[in-house]
Short mmCIF file of C-alpha atoms and ligand atoms in Angstrom, two decimals:
data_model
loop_
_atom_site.label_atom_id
_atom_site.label_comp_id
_atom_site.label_asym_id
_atom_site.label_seq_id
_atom_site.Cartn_x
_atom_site.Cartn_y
_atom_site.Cartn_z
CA UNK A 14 -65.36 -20.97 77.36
CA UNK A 15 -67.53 -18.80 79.01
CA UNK A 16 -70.52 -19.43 81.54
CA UNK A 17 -73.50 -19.26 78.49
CA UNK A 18 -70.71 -21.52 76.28
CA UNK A 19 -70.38 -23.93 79.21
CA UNK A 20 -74.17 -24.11 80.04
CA UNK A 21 -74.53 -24.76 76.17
CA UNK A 22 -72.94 -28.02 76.12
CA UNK A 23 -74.76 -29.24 79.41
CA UNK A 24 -77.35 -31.02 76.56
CA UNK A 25 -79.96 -30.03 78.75
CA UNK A 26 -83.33 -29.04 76.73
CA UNK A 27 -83.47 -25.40 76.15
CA UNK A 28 -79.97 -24.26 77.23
CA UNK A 29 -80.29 -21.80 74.65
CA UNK A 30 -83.45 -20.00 76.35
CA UNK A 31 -81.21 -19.58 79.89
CA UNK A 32 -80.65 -15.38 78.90
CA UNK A 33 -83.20 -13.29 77.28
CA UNK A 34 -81.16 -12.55 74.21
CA UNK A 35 -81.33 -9.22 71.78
CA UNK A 36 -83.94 -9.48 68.76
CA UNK A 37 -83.21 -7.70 66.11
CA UNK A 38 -86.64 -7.71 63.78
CA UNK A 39 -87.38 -4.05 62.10
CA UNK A 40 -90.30 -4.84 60.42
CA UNK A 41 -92.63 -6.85 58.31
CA UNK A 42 -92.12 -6.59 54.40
CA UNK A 43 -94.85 -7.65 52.02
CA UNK A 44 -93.56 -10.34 49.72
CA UNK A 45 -94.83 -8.91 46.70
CA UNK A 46 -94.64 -4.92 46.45
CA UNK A 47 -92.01 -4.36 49.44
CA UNK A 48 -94.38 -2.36 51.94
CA UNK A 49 -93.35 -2.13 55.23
CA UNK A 50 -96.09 -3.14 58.28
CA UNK A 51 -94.80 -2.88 61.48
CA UNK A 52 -93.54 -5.11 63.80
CA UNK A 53 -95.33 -6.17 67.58
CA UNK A 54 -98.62 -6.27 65.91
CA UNK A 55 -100.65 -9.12 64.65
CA UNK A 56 -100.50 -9.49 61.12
CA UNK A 57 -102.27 -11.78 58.14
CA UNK A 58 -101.59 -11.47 54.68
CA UNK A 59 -100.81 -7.73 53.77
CA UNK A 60 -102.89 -5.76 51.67
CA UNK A 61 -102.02 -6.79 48.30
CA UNK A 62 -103.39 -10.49 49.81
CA UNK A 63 -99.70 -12.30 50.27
CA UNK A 64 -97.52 -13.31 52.48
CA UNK A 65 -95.60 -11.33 55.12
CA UNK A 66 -91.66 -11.69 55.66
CA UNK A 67 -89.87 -10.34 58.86
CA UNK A 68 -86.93 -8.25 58.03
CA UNK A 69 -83.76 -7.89 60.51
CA UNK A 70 -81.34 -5.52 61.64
CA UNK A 71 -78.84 -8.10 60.12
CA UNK A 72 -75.63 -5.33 60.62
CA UNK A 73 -76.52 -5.53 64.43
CA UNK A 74 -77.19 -9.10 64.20
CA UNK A 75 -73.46 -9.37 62.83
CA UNK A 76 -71.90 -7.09 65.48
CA UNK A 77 -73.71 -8.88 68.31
CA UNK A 78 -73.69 -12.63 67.57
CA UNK A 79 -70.05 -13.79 66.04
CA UNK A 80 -69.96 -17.19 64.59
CA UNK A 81 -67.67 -18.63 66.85
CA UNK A 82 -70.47 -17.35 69.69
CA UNK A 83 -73.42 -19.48 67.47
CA UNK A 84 -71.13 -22.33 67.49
CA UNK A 85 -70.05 -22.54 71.07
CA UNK A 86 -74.39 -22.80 71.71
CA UNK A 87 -76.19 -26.09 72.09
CA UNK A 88 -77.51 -27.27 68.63
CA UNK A 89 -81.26 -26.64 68.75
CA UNK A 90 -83.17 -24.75 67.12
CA UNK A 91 -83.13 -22.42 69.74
CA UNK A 92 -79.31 -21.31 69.25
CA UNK A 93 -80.59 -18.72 66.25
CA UNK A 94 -82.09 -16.39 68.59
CA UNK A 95 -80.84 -13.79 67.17
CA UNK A 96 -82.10 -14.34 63.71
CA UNK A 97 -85.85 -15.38 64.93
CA UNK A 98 -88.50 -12.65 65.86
CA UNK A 99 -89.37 -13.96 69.33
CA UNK A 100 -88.58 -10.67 71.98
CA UNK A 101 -89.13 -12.53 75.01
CA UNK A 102 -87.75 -15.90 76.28
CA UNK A 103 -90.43 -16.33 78.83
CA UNK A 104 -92.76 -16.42 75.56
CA UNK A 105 -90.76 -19.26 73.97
CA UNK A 106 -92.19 -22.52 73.44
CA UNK A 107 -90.34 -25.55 73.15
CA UNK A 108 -90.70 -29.50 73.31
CA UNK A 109 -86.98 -29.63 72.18
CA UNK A 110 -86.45 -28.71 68.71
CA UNK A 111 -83.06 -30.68 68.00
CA UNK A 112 -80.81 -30.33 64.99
CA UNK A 113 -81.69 -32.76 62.92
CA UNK A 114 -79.09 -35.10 61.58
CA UNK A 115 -77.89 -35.58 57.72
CA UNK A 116 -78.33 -39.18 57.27
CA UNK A 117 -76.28 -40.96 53.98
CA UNK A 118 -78.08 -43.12 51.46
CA UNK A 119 -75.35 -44.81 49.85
CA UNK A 120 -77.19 -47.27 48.67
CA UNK A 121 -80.84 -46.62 47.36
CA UNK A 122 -79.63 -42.40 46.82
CA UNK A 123 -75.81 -42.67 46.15
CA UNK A 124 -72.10 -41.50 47.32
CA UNK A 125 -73.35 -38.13 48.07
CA UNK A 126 -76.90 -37.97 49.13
CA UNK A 127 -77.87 -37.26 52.37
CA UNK A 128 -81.07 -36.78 53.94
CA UNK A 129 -82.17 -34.26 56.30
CA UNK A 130 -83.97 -36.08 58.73
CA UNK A 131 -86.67 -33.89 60.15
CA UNK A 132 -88.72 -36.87 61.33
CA UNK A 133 -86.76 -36.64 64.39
CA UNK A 134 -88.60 -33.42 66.00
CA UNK A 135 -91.13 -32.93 68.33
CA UNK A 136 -94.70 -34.23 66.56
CA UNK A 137 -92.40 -36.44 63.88
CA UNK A 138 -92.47 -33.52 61.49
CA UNK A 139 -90.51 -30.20 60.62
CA UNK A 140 -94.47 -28.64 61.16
CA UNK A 141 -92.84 -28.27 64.58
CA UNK A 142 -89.85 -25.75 63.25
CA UNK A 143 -93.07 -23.42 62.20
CA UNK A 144 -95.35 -23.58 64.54
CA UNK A 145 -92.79 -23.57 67.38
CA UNK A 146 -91.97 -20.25 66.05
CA UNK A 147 -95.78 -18.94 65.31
CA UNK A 148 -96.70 -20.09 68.97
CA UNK A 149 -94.19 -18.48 70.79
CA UNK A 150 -95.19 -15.08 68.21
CA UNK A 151 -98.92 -15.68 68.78
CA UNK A 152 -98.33 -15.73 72.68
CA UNK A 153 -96.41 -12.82 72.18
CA UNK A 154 -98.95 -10.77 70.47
CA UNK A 155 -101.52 -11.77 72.68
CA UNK A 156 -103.51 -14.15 70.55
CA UNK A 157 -105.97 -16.63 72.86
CA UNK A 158 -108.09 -19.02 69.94
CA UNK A 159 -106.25 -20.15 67.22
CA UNK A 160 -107.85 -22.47 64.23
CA UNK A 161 -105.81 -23.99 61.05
CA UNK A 162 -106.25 -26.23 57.79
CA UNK A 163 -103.98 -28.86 57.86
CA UNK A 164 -103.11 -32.12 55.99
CA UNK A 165 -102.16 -33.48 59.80
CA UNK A 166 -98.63 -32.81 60.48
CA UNK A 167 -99.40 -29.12 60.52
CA UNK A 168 -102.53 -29.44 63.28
CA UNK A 169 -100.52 -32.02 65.10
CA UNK A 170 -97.96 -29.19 65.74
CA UNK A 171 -100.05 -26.23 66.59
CA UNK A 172 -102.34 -28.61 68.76
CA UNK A 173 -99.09 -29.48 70.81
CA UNK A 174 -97.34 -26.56 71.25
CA UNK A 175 -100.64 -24.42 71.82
CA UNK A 176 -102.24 -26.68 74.48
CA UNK A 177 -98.47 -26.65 76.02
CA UNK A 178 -98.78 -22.85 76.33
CA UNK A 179 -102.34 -22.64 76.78
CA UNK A 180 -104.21 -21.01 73.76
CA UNK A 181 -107.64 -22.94 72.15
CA UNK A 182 -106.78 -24.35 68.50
CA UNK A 183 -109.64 -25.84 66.29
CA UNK A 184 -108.24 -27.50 63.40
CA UNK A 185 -110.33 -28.88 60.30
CA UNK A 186 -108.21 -31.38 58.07
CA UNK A 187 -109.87 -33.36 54.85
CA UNK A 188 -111.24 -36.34 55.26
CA UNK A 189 -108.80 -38.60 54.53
CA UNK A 190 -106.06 -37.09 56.15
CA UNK A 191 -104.40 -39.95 57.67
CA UNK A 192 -105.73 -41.22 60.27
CA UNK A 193 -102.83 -40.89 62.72
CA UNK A 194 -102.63 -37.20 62.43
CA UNK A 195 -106.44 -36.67 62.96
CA UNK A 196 -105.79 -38.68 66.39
CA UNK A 197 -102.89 -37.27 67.41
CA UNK A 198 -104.08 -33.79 66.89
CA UNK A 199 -107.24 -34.94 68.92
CA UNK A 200 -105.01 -36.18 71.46
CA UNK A 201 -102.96 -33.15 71.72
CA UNK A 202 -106.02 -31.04 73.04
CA UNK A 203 -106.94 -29.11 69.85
CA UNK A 204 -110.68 -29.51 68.09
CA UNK A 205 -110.29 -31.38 65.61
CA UNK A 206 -112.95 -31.90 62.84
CA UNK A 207 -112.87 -33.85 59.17
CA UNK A 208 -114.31 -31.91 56.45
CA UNK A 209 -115.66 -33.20 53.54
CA UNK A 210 -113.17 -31.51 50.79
CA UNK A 211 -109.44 -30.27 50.58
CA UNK A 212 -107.00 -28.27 52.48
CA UNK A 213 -107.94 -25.14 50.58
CA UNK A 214 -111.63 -26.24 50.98
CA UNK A 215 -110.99 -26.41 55.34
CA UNK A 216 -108.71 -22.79 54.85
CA UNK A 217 -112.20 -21.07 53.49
CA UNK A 218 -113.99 -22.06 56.79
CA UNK A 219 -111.02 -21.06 58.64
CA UNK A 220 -111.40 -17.62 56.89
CA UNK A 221 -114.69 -17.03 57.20
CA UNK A 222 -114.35 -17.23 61.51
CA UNK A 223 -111.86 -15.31 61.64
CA UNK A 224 -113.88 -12.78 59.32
CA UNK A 225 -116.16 -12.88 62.28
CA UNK A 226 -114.10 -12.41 64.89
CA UNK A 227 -113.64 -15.62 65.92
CA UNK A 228 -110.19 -16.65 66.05
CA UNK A 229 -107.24 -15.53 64.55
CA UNK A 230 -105.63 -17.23 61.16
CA UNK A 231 -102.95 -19.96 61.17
CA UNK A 232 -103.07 -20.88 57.69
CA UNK A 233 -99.75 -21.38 55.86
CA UNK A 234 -97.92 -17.97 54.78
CA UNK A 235 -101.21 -16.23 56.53
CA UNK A 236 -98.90 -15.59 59.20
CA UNK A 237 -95.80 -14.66 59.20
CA UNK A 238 -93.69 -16.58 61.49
CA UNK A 239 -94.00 -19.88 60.43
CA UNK A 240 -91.67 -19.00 57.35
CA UNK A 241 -88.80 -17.77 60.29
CA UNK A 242 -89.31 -20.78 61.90
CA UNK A 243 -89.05 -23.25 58.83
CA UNK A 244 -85.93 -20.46 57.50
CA UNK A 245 -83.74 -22.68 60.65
CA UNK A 246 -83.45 -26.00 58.06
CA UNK A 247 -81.35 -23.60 55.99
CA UNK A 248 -79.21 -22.32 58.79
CA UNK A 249 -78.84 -25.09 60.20
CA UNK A 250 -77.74 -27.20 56.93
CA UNK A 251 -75.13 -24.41 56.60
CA UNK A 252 -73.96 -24.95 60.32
CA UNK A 253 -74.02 -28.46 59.67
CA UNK A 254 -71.72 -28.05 56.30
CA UNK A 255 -69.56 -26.02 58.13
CA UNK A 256 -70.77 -22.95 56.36
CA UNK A 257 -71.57 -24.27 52.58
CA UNK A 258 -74.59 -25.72 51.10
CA UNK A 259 -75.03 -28.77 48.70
CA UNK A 260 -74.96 -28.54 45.19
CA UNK A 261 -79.11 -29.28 45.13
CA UNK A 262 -81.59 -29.76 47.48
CA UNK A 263 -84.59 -31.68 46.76
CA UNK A 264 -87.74 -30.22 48.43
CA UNK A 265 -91.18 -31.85 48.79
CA UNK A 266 -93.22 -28.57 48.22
CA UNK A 267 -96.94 -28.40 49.25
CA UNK A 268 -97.24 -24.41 50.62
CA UNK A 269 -93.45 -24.38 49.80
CA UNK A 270 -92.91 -22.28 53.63
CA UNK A 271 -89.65 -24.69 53.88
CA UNK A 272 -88.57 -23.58 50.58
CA UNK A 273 -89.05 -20.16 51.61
CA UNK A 274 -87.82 -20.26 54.28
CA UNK A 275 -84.45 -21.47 53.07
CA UNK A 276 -83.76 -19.60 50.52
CA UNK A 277 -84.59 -16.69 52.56
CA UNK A 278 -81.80 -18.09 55.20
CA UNK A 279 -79.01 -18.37 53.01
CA UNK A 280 -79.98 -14.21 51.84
CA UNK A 281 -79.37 -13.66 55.48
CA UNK A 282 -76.25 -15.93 55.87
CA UNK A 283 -75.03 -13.52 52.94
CA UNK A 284 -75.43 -10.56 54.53
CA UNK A 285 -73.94 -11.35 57.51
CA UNK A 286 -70.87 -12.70 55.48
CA UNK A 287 -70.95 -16.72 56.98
CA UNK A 288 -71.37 -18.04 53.34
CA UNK A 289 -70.75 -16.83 50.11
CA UNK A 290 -72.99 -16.31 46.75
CA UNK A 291 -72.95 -19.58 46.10
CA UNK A 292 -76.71 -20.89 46.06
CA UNK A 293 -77.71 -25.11 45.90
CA UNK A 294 -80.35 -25.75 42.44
CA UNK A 295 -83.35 -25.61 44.34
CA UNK A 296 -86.10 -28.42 42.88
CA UNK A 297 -89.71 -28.21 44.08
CA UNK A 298 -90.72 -31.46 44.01
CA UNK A 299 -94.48 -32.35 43.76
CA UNK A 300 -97.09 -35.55 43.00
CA UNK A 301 -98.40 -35.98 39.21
CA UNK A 302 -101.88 -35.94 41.16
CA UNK A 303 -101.25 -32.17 42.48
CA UNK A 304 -98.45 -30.61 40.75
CA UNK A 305 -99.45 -26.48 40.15
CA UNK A 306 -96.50 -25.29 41.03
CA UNK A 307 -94.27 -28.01 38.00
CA UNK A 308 -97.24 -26.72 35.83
CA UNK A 309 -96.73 -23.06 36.45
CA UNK A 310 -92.85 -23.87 36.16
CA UNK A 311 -93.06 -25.72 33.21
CA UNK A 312 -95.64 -22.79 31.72
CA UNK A 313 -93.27 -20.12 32.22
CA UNK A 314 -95.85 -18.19 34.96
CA UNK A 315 -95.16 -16.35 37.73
CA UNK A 316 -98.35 -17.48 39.78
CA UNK A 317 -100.09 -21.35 39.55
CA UNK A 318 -103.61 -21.88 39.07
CA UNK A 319 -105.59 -23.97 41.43
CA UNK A 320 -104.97 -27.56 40.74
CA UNK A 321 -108.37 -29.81 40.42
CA UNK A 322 -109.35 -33.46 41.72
CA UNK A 323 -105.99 -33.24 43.44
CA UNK A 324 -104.72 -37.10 44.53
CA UNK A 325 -101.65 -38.34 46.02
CA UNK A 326 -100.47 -41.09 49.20
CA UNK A 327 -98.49 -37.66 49.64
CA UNK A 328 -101.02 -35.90 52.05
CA UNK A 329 -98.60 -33.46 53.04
CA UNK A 330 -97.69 -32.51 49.30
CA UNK A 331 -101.06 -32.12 48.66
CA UNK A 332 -101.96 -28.88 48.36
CA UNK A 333 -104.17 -27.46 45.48
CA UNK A 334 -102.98 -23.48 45.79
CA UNK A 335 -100.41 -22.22 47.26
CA UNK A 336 -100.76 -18.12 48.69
CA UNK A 337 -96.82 -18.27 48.14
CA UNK A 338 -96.51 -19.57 44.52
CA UNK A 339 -94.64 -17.02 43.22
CA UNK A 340 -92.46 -16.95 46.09
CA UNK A 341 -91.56 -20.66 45.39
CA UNK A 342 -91.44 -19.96 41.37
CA UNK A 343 -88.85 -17.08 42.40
CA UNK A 344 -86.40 -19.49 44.64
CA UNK A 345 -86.75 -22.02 41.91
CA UNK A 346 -85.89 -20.06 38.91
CA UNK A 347 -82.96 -17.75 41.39
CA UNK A 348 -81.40 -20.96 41.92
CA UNK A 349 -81.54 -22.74 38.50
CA UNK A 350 -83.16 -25.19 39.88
CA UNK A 351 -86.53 -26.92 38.22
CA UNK A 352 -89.93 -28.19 39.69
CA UNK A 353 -90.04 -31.52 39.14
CA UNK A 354 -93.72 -33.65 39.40
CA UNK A 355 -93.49 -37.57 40.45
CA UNK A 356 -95.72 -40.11 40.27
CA UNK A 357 -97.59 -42.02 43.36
CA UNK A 358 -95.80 -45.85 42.27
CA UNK A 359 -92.34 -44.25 41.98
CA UNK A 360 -92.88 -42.52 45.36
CA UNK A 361 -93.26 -46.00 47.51
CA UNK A 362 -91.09 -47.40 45.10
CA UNK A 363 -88.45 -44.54 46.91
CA UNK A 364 -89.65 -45.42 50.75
CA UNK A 365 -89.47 -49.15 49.58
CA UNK A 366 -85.58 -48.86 48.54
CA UNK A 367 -84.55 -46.56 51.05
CA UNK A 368 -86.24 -48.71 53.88
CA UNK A 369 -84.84 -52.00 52.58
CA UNK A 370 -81.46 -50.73 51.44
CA UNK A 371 -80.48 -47.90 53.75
CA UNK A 372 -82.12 -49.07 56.81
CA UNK A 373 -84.37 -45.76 56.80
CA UNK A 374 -88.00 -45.21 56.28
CA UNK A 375 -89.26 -42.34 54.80
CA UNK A 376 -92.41 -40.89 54.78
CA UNK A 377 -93.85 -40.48 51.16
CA UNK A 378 -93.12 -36.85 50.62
CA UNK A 379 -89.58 -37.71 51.49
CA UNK A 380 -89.80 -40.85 49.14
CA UNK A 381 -91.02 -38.20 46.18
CA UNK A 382 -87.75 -36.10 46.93
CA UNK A 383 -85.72 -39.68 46.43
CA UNK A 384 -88.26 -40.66 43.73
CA UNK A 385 -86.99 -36.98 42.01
CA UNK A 386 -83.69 -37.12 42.78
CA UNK A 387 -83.28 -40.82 41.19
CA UNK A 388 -85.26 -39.07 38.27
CA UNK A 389 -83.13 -35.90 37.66
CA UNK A 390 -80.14 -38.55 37.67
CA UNK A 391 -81.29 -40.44 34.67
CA UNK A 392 -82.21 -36.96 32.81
CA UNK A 393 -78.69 -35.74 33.01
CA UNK A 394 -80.52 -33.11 35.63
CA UNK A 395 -77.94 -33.40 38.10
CA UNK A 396 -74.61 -35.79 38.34
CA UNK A 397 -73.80 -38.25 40.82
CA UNK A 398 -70.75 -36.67 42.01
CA UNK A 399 -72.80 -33.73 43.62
CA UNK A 400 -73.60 -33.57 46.69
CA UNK A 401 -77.07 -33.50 47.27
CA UNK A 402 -79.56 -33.12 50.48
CA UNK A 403 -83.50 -34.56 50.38
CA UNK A 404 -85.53 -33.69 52.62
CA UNK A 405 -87.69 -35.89 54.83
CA UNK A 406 -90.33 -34.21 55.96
CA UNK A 407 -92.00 -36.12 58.84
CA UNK A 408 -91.28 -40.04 60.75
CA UNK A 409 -92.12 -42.45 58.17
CA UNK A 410 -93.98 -44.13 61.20
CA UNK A 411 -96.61 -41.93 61.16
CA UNK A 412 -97.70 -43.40 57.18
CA UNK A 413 -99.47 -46.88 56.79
CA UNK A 414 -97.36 -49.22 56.13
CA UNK A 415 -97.17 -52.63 53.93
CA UNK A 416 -98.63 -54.85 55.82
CA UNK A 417 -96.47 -58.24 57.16
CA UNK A 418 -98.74 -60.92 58.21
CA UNK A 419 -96.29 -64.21 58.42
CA UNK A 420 -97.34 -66.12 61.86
CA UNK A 421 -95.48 -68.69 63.18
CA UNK A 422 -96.44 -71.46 65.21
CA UNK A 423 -94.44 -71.98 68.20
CA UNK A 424 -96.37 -75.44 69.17
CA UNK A 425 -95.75 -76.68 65.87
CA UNK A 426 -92.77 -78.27 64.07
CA UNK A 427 -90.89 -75.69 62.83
CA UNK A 428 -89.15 -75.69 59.44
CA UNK A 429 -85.92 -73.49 60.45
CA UNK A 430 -84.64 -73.53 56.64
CA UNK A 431 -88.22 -71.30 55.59
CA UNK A 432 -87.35 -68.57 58.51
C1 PLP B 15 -96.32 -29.97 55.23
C2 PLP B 15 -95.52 -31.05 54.68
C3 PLP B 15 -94.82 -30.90 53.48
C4 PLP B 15 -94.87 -29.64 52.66
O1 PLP B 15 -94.23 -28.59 53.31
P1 PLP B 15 -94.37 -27.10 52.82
O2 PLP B 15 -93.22 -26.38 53.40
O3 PLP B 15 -95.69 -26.60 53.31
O4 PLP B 15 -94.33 -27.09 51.33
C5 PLP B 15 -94.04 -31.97 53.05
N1 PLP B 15 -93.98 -33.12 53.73
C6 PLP B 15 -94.63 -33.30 54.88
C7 PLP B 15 -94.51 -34.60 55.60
C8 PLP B 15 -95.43 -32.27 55.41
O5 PLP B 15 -96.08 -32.46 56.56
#
């Protein structure tokens, strides 16, 4: 083992970020016509209006980093260096972006589901694994005020990592975001303000300041390092399966980055030969109260029309119009996978079982991914002998939860056959 293997198992908190390792990014590539834009420079949407994706010297990435090298590293995030745009370690970010664990649900899922457990990351969501990334790119490039729409878990993560390295963030959520995420955002030294309409409504006032000058854009896909960031749940699922993926994944799909991002991973993993063709079916899953992207499925289109009076207990999943639609259409239909639109009762139905049963609590947009999966089983979608990975998006402690208001007197008799 040598000194950076040794220093790798230490478990320390970013033993990964000891050297200041090779990048190999090339360029920026617009998602729809191909264009190149180049790298080092601040970048939105390109000019065609969608989303940018970084492109890698993958040959060199293959000639410098051997697998047996990756696997030697600490398991955080951190360990794909080579594969993330970041140039610098002194501009890297981190509040300890673990590898989260694949946790079985025998009993509310089956024999061979397992759920990805983002929960577990800094701010209780896999926001982190983005904005870790679009942070560390934005300190890079320079960037000093930063303002978002978010749902919560999104704001939470920007407002922690951005007070942490010192750049302004005002964030504008809807109303009702949950309440938790409006505080904790607050708490984590951003600006936070409640706006009366949804995420799409907050991303136009976003838009127009930084028209003006005013800050620079953190919307989803309208920069382009929060898909490299989110791309790490597909690495790191292929690490985890010692270089395969599941038969299906089950994704809870607002702006779809994670989706992206995956399938964008497992390209790369191609290329540098540590899997094979094989791809998992890749289902979008979405609330009946905003599904665009099951409509646009379902319809046959490339692109999915803004979804109206959009209502779910899935904040995070709820997401009128998404810049990447066709993006998440494309990974969808590559895979043979579906988009697949659940219902609010069958959702806490999901966190209900799993909770009770498994001994795990969910938060809703991970219930919809069980609420699918248990779906797709009864329409012959996928078999119970395949193995199959949900995704949990965020601690199911940061959701309101049934309430449990037994109360027990201790002064009184107490009747030990009710307990
Ligand atoms: C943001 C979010 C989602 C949706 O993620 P995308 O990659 O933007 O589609 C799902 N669940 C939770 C808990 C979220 O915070």
């Amino acid at each position: 083992m040598d000194a950076a293997a040794a220093r790798a198992k230490t478990g320390r908190m970013n033993d990964n970020l000891t050297a200041d390792r090779a990048t190999f990014v090339t360029h920026l590539e617009c998602s729809l016509t191909g264009e190149h834009y180049a790298a080092d420079q601040l970048h939105n949407l390109s000019r065609a209006g969608r989303p940018l994706l970084v492109r890698y010297d993958l040959d060199s990435v293959r000639a410098a980093l051997p697998r047996e090298t990756l696997a030697a590293r600490a398991t955080d995030l951190w360990r794909w260096r080579e594969l993330l745009p970041v140039r610098h370690t002194a501009n890297v970010v981190s509040l300890g972006e673990i590898e989260t664990p694949l946790v079985p649900i025998a009993r509310s899922g089956g024999a061979n589901v397992w759920v990805k457990d983002e929960g577990r990351l800094p701010t209780g969501s896999f926001k982190a694994r983005g904005l870790v990334m679009a942070v560390a790119m934005a300190k890079e490039l320079g960037v000093t005020r930063i303002a978002m729409p978010t749902n919560g878990n999104a704001g939470a993560a920007l407002a922690a990592y951005a007070s942490r390295v010192g750049i302004e963030t005002i964030v504008f959520c809807p109303e009702d975001t949950p309440e938790v995420n409006v505080r904790e955002i607050a708490a984590q030294g951003a600006r936070v303000w409640r706006v009366n309409g949804l995420i799409d409504d907050c991303g136009a006032i976003v838009g127009r300041g930084a028209a003006e000058g005013r800050w620079f854009d953190f919307s989803t896909l309208k920069e382009p390092y929060r898909i490299e960031g989110k791309k790490t749940m597909g690495l790191e699922l292929a690490a985890q399966l010692g270089w395969r993926l599941p038969r299906a994944i089950f994704y809870p799909t607002g702006g779809g980055t994670g989706l992206i991002g995956m399938w964008k991973a497992f390209d790369e993993l191609e290329r540098l030969g540590w899997i094979g063709r094989e791809r998992p079916r890749m289902y979008a899953v979405q609330a009946s109260g905003c599904a665009p992207i099951v409509r646009a499925f379902e319809a046959g289109e490339e692109h999915a029309e803004r979804w109206e009076d959009a209502h779910t207990v899935a904040a995070g999943i709820r997401v009128p119009r998404a810049v990447g639609d066709f993006l998440i259409l494309r990974a969808v239909r590559e895979s043979e996978g579906k988009a697949l639109a659940v219902g609010d009762p069958a959702i806490l139905a999901a966190v209900d079982a799993c909770a009770r049963r498994d001994g795990l609590l969910l938060c809703p947009e991970g219930g919809a991914t069980l609420a699918a999966y248990q779906q797709a089983l009864r329409d012959g979608e996928v078999d119970e002998d395949e193995e199959v990975v949900l995704f949990n998006c965020a601690t199911g402690l940061k959701y309101p939860l049934p309430a449990a208001e037994q109360r027990l007197d201790r002064h009184a008799p107490i009747d030990f056959d009710r307990l």
